[in-house]
């Protein structure tokens, strides 16, 4: 019976191919238009008094070209997006927020799946700050991400809203440890052949 002829180059090439096909644990983004780079509130459901709300450029943004400004007077405006989620799956939620000016009344509240994440009341001014909430569990297949905002004398700026599921997929069931082990085996095989 003939044995296949393996060369070091073939084994090394196979190991390298496996390593190249390994995907990183990249989180899938669930939010549409989280950075408002469409130049408008596309994919967001806006509610309440929207007379002092919108998307603009030139200082409203945390990154990119656009950010949302929210300065509703007298009552809260709402900014909502319904996300496709898996019940029981953990999600990481983050967003960037700036309170442009002190003074009240002002308030800002964020919810994920009905659970309050942060609640600010008559907050003093602060620059763009990241608010991050890892490991939140979805209970339904349609999870609501919602912000309620009021700022009578000035504005809150909101940008870079993100919800990720952190589920990684590795092709062919090969992880990085297996790929590196094969690469090591190829090197050891080459050294052994040299000694012979």
PDB file of C-alpha atoms in Angstrom:
ATOM      1  CA  UNK A   1       0.000   0.000   0.000  1.00  0.00           C
ATOM      2  CA  UNK A   2       1.369   3.363  -0.984  1.00  0.00           C
ATOM      3  CA  UNK A   3       1.668   6.038   1.681  1.00  0.00           C
ATOM      4  CA  UNK A   4       0.984   9.595   0.637  1.00  0.00           C
ATOM      5  CA  UNK A   5       4.146  11.635   0.362  1.00  0.00           C
ATOM      6  CA  UNK A   6       3.960  14.572   2.747  1.00  0.00           C
ATOM      7  CA  UNK A   7       6.544  17.264   2.523  1.00  0.00           C
ATOM      8  CA  UNK A   8       7.248  19.899   5.096  1.00  0.00           C
ATOM      9  CA  UNK A   9       6.007  22.546   2.679  1.00  0.00           C
ATOM     10  CA  UNK A  10       2.654  20.748   2.274  1.00  0.00           C
ATOM     11  CA  UNK A  11       2.188  20.303   6.027  1.00  0.00           C
ATOM     12  CA  UNK A  12       3.194  23.896   6.700  1.00  0.00           C
ATOM     13  CA  UNK A  13       0.867  25.115   3.960  1.00  0.00           C
ATOM     14  CA  UNK A  14      -2.050  23.095   5.343  1.00  0.00           C
ATOM     15  CA  UNK A  15      -1.455  24.430   8.871  1.00  0.00           C
ATOM     16  CA  UNK A  16      -1.208  27.993   7.596  1.00  0.00           C
ATOM     17  CA  UNK A  17      -4.430  27.562   5.611  1.00  0.00           C
ATOM     18  CA  UNK A  18      -6.238  26.382   8.722  1.00  0.00           C
ATOM     19  CA  UNK A  19      -4.941  29.353  10.706  1.00  0.00           C
ATOM     20  CA  UNK A  20      -5.957  31.746   7.944  1.00  0.00           C
ATOM     21  CA  UNK A  21      -9.517  30.385   8.009  1.00  0.00           C
ATOM     22  CA  UNK A  22      -9.947  30.913  11.728  1.00  0.00           C
ATOM     23  CA  UNK A  23     -12.280  33.800  12.418  1.00  0.00           C
ATOM     24  CA  UNK A  24     -11.738  36.147  15.280  1.00  0.00           C
ATOM     25  CA  UNK A  25     -14.433  36.415  17.920  1.00  0.00           C
ATOM     26  CA  UNK A  26     -16.070  39.366  16.242  1.00  0.00           C
ATOM     27  CA  UNK A  27     -19.261  40.650  17.735  1.00  0.00           C
ATOM     28  CA  UNK A  28     -22.242  41.062  15.419  1.00  0.00           C
ATOM     29  CA  UNK A  29     -23.702  44.582  15.531  1.00  0.00           C
ATOM     30  CA  UNK A  30     -27.484  44.643  16.064  1.00  0.00           C
ATOM     31  CA  UNK A  31     -28.109  48.405  15.947  1.00  0.00           C
ATOM     32  CA  UNK A  32     -28.864  50.019  12.596  1.00  0.00           C
ATOM     33  CA  UNK A  33     -27.568  53.560  12.103  1.00  0.00           C
ATOM     34  CA  UNK A  34     -26.118  53.718  15.610  1.00  0.00           C
ATOM     35  CA  UNK A  35     -23.721  56.479  14.561  1.00  0.00           C
ATOM     36  CA  UNK A  36     -26.398  58.437  12.631  1.00  0.00           C
ATOM     37  CA  UNK A  37     -24.095  58.486   9.619  1.00  0.00           C
ATOM     38  CA  UNK A  38     -27.122  58.497   7.317  1.00  0.00           C
ATOM     39  CA  UNK A  39     -27.468  62.154   8.351  1.00  0.00           C
ATOM     40  CA  UNK A  40     -30.885  61.488   9.868  1.00  0.00           C
ATOM     41  CA  UNK A  41     -32.676  59.239  12.370  1.00  0.00           C
ATOM     42  CA  UNK A  42     -33.182  56.390   9.883  1.00  0.00           C
ATOM     43  CA  UNK A  43     -34.153  53.097  11.648  1.00  0.00           C
ATOM     44  CA  UNK A  44     -34.988  54.895  14.914  1.00  0.00           C
ATOM     45  CA  UNK A  45     -38.540  55.446  16.157  1.00  0.00           C
ATOM     46  CA  UNK A  46     -38.830  58.983  17.487  1.00  0.00           C
ATOM     47  CA  UNK A  47     -41.587  59.920  19.936  1.00  0.00           C
ATOM     48  CA  UNK A  48     -42.734  62.780  22.123  1.00  0.00           C
ATOM     49  CA  UNK A  49     -42.087  66.456  21.425  1.00  0.00           C
ATOM     50  CA  UNK A  50     -39.458  66.464  18.681  1.00  0.00           C
ATOM     51  CA  UNK A  51     -39.234  70.236  18.161  1.00  0.00           C
ATOM     52  CA  UNK A  52     -35.644  70.430  19.465  1.00  0.00           C
ATOM     53  CA  UNK A  53     -34.328  67.043  18.348  1.00  0.00           C
ATOM     54  CA  UNK A  54     -32.548  65.866  15.242  1.00  0.00           C
ATOM     55  CA  UNK A  55     -29.295  64.764  13.648  1.00  0.00           C
ATOM     56  CA  UNK A  56     -26.629  67.243  12.649  1.00  0.00           C
ATOM     57  CA  UNK A  57     -22.937  67.708  11.972  1.00  0.00           C
ATOM     58  CA  UNK A  58     -20.352  70.214  13.173  1.00  0.00           C
ATOM     59  CA  UNK A  59     -19.832  69.449  16.865  1.00  0.00           C
ATOM     60  CA  UNK A  60     -22.770  67.176  17.608  1.00  0.00           C
ATOM     61  CA  UNK A  61     -20.895  63.974  16.845  1.00  0.00           C
ATOM     62  CA  UNK A  62     -18.628  61.801  18.968  1.00  0.00           C
ATOM     63  CA  UNK A  63     -17.124  60.171  15.872  1.00  0.00           C
ATOM     64  CA  UNK A  64     -17.861  60.209  12.182  1.00  0.00           C
ATOM     65  CA  UNK A  65     -19.738  63.148  10.704  1.00  0.00           C
ATOM     66  CA  UNK A  66     -23.093  63.125  12.511  1.00  0.00           C
ATOM     67  CA  UNK A  67     -24.605  62.898  15.979  1.00  0.00           C
ATOM     68  CA  UNK A  68     -28.077  63.260  17.479  1.00  0.00           C
ATOM     69  CA  UNK A  69     -29.062  66.343  19.487  1.00  0.00           C
ATOM     70  CA  UNK A  70     -31.908  66.160  22.016  1.00  0.00           C
ATOM     71  CA  UNK A  71     -33.235  69.254  23.755  1.00  0.00           C
ATOM     72  CA  UNK A  72     -36.929  68.615  24.283  1.00  0.00           C
ATOM     73  CA  UNK A  73     -38.598  71.197  26.536  1.00  0.00           C
ATOM     74  CA  UNK A  74     -41.226  70.353  29.143  1.00  0.00           C
ATOM     75  CA  UNK A  75     -41.406  66.593  28.580  1.00  0.00           C
ATOM     76  CA  UNK A  76     -39.303  63.677  27.374  1.00  0.00           C
ATOM     77  CA  UNK A  77     -38.645  62.712  23.789  1.00  0.00           C
ATOM     78  CA  UNK A  78     -38.021  59.032  23.089  1.00  0.00           C
ATOM     79  CA  UNK A  79     -35.532  57.393  20.746  1.00  0.00           C
ATOM     80  CA  UNK A  80     -36.272  53.694  20.170  1.00  0.00           C
ATOM     81  CA  UNK A  81     -35.054  50.769  18.106  1.00  0.00           C
ATOM     82  CA  UNK A  82     -36.349  47.185  18.255  1.00  0.00           C
ATOM     83  CA  UNK A  83     -33.518  44.667  17.892  1.00  0.00           C
ATOM     84  CA  UNK A  84     -33.621  41.047  16.716  1.00  0.00           C
ATOM     85  CA  UNK A  85     -32.241  39.093  19.680  1.00  0.00           C
ATOM     86  CA  UNK A  86     -32.094  35.533  20.977  1.00  0.00           C
ATOM     87  CA  UNK A  87     -33.792  34.892  24.327  1.00  0.00           C
ATOM     88  CA  UNK A  88     -31.200  33.961  26.951  1.00  0.00           C
ATOM     89  CA  UNK A  89     -28.294  35.372  24.901  1.00  0.00           C
ATOM     90  CA  UNK A  90     -26.017  37.957  26.521  1.00  0.00           C
ATOM     91  CA  UNK A  91     -25.501  41.313  24.809  1.00  0.00           C
ATOM     92  CA  UNK A  92     -23.128  44.214  25.331  1.00  0.00           C
ATOM     93  CA  UNK A  93     -24.721  47.655  25.138  1.00  0.00           C
ATOM     94  CA  UNK A  94     -22.798  50.905  24.807  1.00  0.00           C
ATOM     95  CA  UNK A  95     -23.360  54.473  23.692  1.00  0.00           C
ATOM     96  CA  UNK A  96     -21.658  57.856  23.906  1.00  0.00           C
ATOM     97  CA  UNK A  97     -23.448  60.773  25.571  1.00  0.00           C
ATOM     98  CA  UNK A  98     -22.656  64.447  26.140  1.00  0.00           C
ATOM     99  CA  UNK A  99     -24.524  66.984  28.261  1.00  0.00           C
ATOM    100  CA  UNK A 100     -23.778  70.200  26.440  1.00  0.00           C
ATOM    101  CA  UNK A 101     -24.696  72.534  29.298  1.00  0.00           C
ATOM    102  CA  UNK A 102     -25.653  72.482  32.975  1.00  0.00           C
ATOM    103  CA  UNK A 103     -29.000  73.609  34.251  1.00  0.00           C
ATOM    104  CA  UNK A 104     -32.350  72.024  34.632  1.00  0.00           C
ATOM    105  CA  UNK A 105     -34.679  70.572  34.308  1.00  0.00           C
ATOM    106  CA  UNK A 106     -32.877  67.895  32.305  1.00  0.00           C
ATOM    107  CA  UNK A 107     -33.007  64.111  32.356  1.00  0.00           C
ATOM    108  CA  UNK A 108     -31.676  61.155  30.404  1.00  0.00           C
ATOM    109  CA  UNK A 109     -32.663  57.498  30.847  1.00  0.00           C
ATOM    110  CA  UNK A 110     -31.635  54.436  28.830  1.00  0.00           C
ATOM    111  CA  UNK A 111     -33.401  51.039  28.818  1.00  0.00           C
ATOM    112  CA  UNK A 112     -32.542  47.637  27.343  1.00  0.00           C
ATOM    113  CA  UNK A 113     -35.338  45.066  27.339  1.00  0.00           C
ATOM    114  CA  UNK A 114     -37.222  47.245  29.838  1.00  0.00           C
ATOM    115  CA  UNK A 115     -34.304  47.284  32.290  1.00  0.00           C
ATOM    116  CA  UNK A 116     -33.000  50.779  33.181  1.00  0.00           C
ATOM    117  CA  UNK A 117     -29.288  51.174  32.415  1.00  0.00           C
ATOM    118  CA  UNK A 118     -28.673  54.755  33.504  1.00  0.00           C
ATOM    119  CA  UNK A 119     -30.837  57.563  34.814  1.00  0.00           C
ATOM    120  CA  UNK A 120     -29.516  61.122  34.984  1.00  0.00           C
ATOM    121  CA  UNK A 121     -31.523  63.921  36.591  1.00  0.00           C
ATOM    122  CA  UNK A 122     -30.497  67.577  36.379  1.00  0.00           C
ATOM    123  CA  UNK A 123     -26.984  66.518  35.447  1.00  0.00           C
ATOM    124  CA  UNK A 124     -24.170  69.041  35.183  1.00  0.00           C
ATOM    125  CA  UNK A 125     -22.391  69.480  31.870  1.00  0.00           C
ATOM    126  CA  UNK A 126     -19.956  66.788  30.723  1.00  0.00           C
ATOM    127  CA  UNK A 127     -18.147  65.979  27.491  1.00  0.00           C
ATOM    128  CA  UNK A 128     -18.766  62.904  25.414  1.00  0.00           C
ATOM    129  CA  UNK A 129     -18.599  59.918  27.785  1.00  0.00           C
ATOM    130  CA  UNK A 130     -19.010  56.234  27.028  1.00  0.00           C
ATOM    131  CA  UNK A 131     -21.706  54.350  28.913  1.00  0.00           C
ATOM    132  CA  UNK A 132     -21.094  50.600  28.697  1.00  0.00           C
ATOM    133  CA  UNK A 133     -23.186  47.676  29.970  1.00  0.00           C
ATOM    134  CA  UNK A 134     -21.799  44.190  29.214  1.00  0.00           C
ATOM    135  CA  UNK A 135     -23.591  40.885  29.625  1.00  0.00           C
ATOM    136  CA  UNK A 136     -27.223  42.004  29.473  1.00  0.00           C
ATOM    137  CA  UNK A 137     -29.581  39.079  28.832  1.00  0.00           C
ATOM    138  CA  UNK A 138     -32.378  39.355  26.291  1.00  0.00           C
ATOM    139  CA  UNK A 139     -35.687  37.786  27.286  1.00  0.00           C
ATOM    140  CA  UNK A 140     -37.454  37.994  23.912  1.00  0.00           C
ATOM    141  CA  UNK A 141     -36.664  37.787  20.201  1.00  0.00           C
ATOM    142  CA  UNK A 142     -37.534  41.489  19.777  1.00  0.00           C
ATOM    143  CA  UNK A 143     -35.680  43.575  22.348  1.00  0.00           C
ATOM    144  CA  UNK A 144     -36.319  47.277  22.744  1.00  0.00           C
ATOM    145  CA  UNK A 145     -33.425  49.702  23.157  1.00  0.00           C
ATOM    146  CA  UNK A 146     -34.844  53.006  24.277  1.00  0.00           C
ATOM    147  CA  UNK A 147     -33.696  56.451  25.411  1.00  0.00           C
ATOM    148  CA  UNK A 148     -35.846  59.111  27.092  1.00  0.00           C
ATOM    149  CA  UNK A 149     -34.437  62.644  27.062  1.00  0.00           C
ATOM    150  CA  UNK A 150     -35.401  66.120  28.215  1.00  0.00           C
ATOM    151  CA  UNK A 151     -33.206  69.214  28.394  1.00  0.00           C
ATOM    152  CA  UNK A 152     -35.066  72.488  28.801  1.00  0.00           C
ATOM    153  CA  UNK A 153     -32.119  74.918  28.714  1.00  0.00           C
ATOM    154  CA  UNK A 154     -29.779  73.056  26.356  1.00  0.00           C
ATOM    155  CA  UNK A 155     -29.069  69.666  24.728  1.00  0.00           C
ATOM    156  CA  UNK A 156     -27.869  66.136  25.221  1.00  0.00           C
ATOM    157  CA  UNK A 157     -25.839  64.758  22.303  1.00  0.00           C
ATOM    158  CA  UNK A 158     -26.055  61.013  21.597  1.00  0.00           C
ATOM    159  CA  UNK A 159     -23.839  58.979  19.255  1.00  0.00           C
ATOM    160  CA  UNK A 160     -22.180  55.619  18.527  1.00  0.00           C
ATOM    161  CA  UNK A 161     -24.940  53.425  19.944  1.00  0.00           C
ATOM    162  CA  UNK A 162     -23.981  49.747  19.846  1.00  0.00           C
ATOM    163  CA  UNK A 163     -25.456  46.391  20.859  1.00  0.00           C
ATOM    164  CA  UNK A 164     -23.345  43.318  20.136  1.00  0.00           C
ATOM    165  CA  UNK A 165     -23.918  39.629  20.792  1.00  0.00           C
ATOM    166  CA  UNK A 166     -20.299  38.427  21.006  1.00  0.00           C
ATOM    167  CA  UNK A 167     -21.071  35.060  19.422  1.00  0.00           C
ATOM    168  CA  UNK A 168     -18.058  33.850  17.454  1.00  0.00           C
ATOM    169  CA  UNK A 169     -18.154  31.292  14.681  1.00  0.00           C
ATOM    170  CA  UNK A 170     -15.087  29.268  13.774  1.00  0.00           C
ATOM    171  CA  UNK A 171     -15.154  27.545  10.375  1.00  0.00           C
ATOM    172  CA  UNK A 172     -14.721  23.775  10.162  1.00  0.00           C
ATOM    173  CA  UNK A 173     -14.723  23.542  13.968  1.00  0.00           C
ATOM    174  CA  UNK A 174     -11.036  24.502  14.083  1.00  0.00           C
ATOM    175  CA  UNK A 175      -9.960  26.869  16.814  1.00  0.00           C
ATOM    176  CA  UNK A 176      -6.695  28.781  17.120  1.00  0.00           C
ATOM    177  CA  UNK A 177      -5.215  26.197  19.506  1.00  0.00           C
ATOM    178  CA  UNK A 178      -5.686  23.404  16.964  1.00  0.00           C
ATOM    179  CA  UNK A 179      -4.199  25.495  14.172  1.00  0.00           C
ATOM    180  CA  UNK A 180      -1.153  26.401  16.247  1.00  0.00           C
ATOM    181  CA  UNK A 181      -0.706  22.772  17.322  1.00  0.00           C
ATOM    182  CA  UNK A 182      -0.655  21.696  13.671  1.00  0.00           C
ATOM    183  CA  UNK A 183       1.883  24.384  12.887  1.00  0.00           C
ATOM    184  CA  UNK A 184       4.047  23.164  15.773  1.00  0.00           C
ATOM    185  CA  UNK A 185       3.707  19.554  14.622  1.00  0.00           C
ATOM    186  CA  UNK A 186       4.848  20.528  11.133  1.00  0.00           C
ATOM    187  CA  UNK A 187       7.939  22.184  12.567  1.00  0.00           C
ATOM    188  CA  UNK A 188       8.720  19.195  14.814  1.00  0.00           C
ATOM    189  CA  UNK A 189       8.275  16.795  11.876  1.00  0.00           C
ATOM    190  CA  UNK A 190      10.737  18.835   9.801  1.00  0.00           C
ATOM    191  CA  UNK A 191      13.348  18.790  12.602  1.00  0.00           C
ATOM    192  CA  UNK A 192      12.934  15.024  13.037  1.00  0.00           C
ATOM    193  CA  UNK A 193      13.463  14.401   9.323  1.00  0.00           C
ATOM    194  CA  UNK A 194      16.628  16.503   9.379  1.00  0.00           C
ATOM    195  CA  UNK A 195      18.103  14.409  12.201  1.00  0.00           C
ATOM    196  CA  UNK A 196      17.581  11.221  10.191  1.00  0.00           C
TER     197      UNK A 196
END
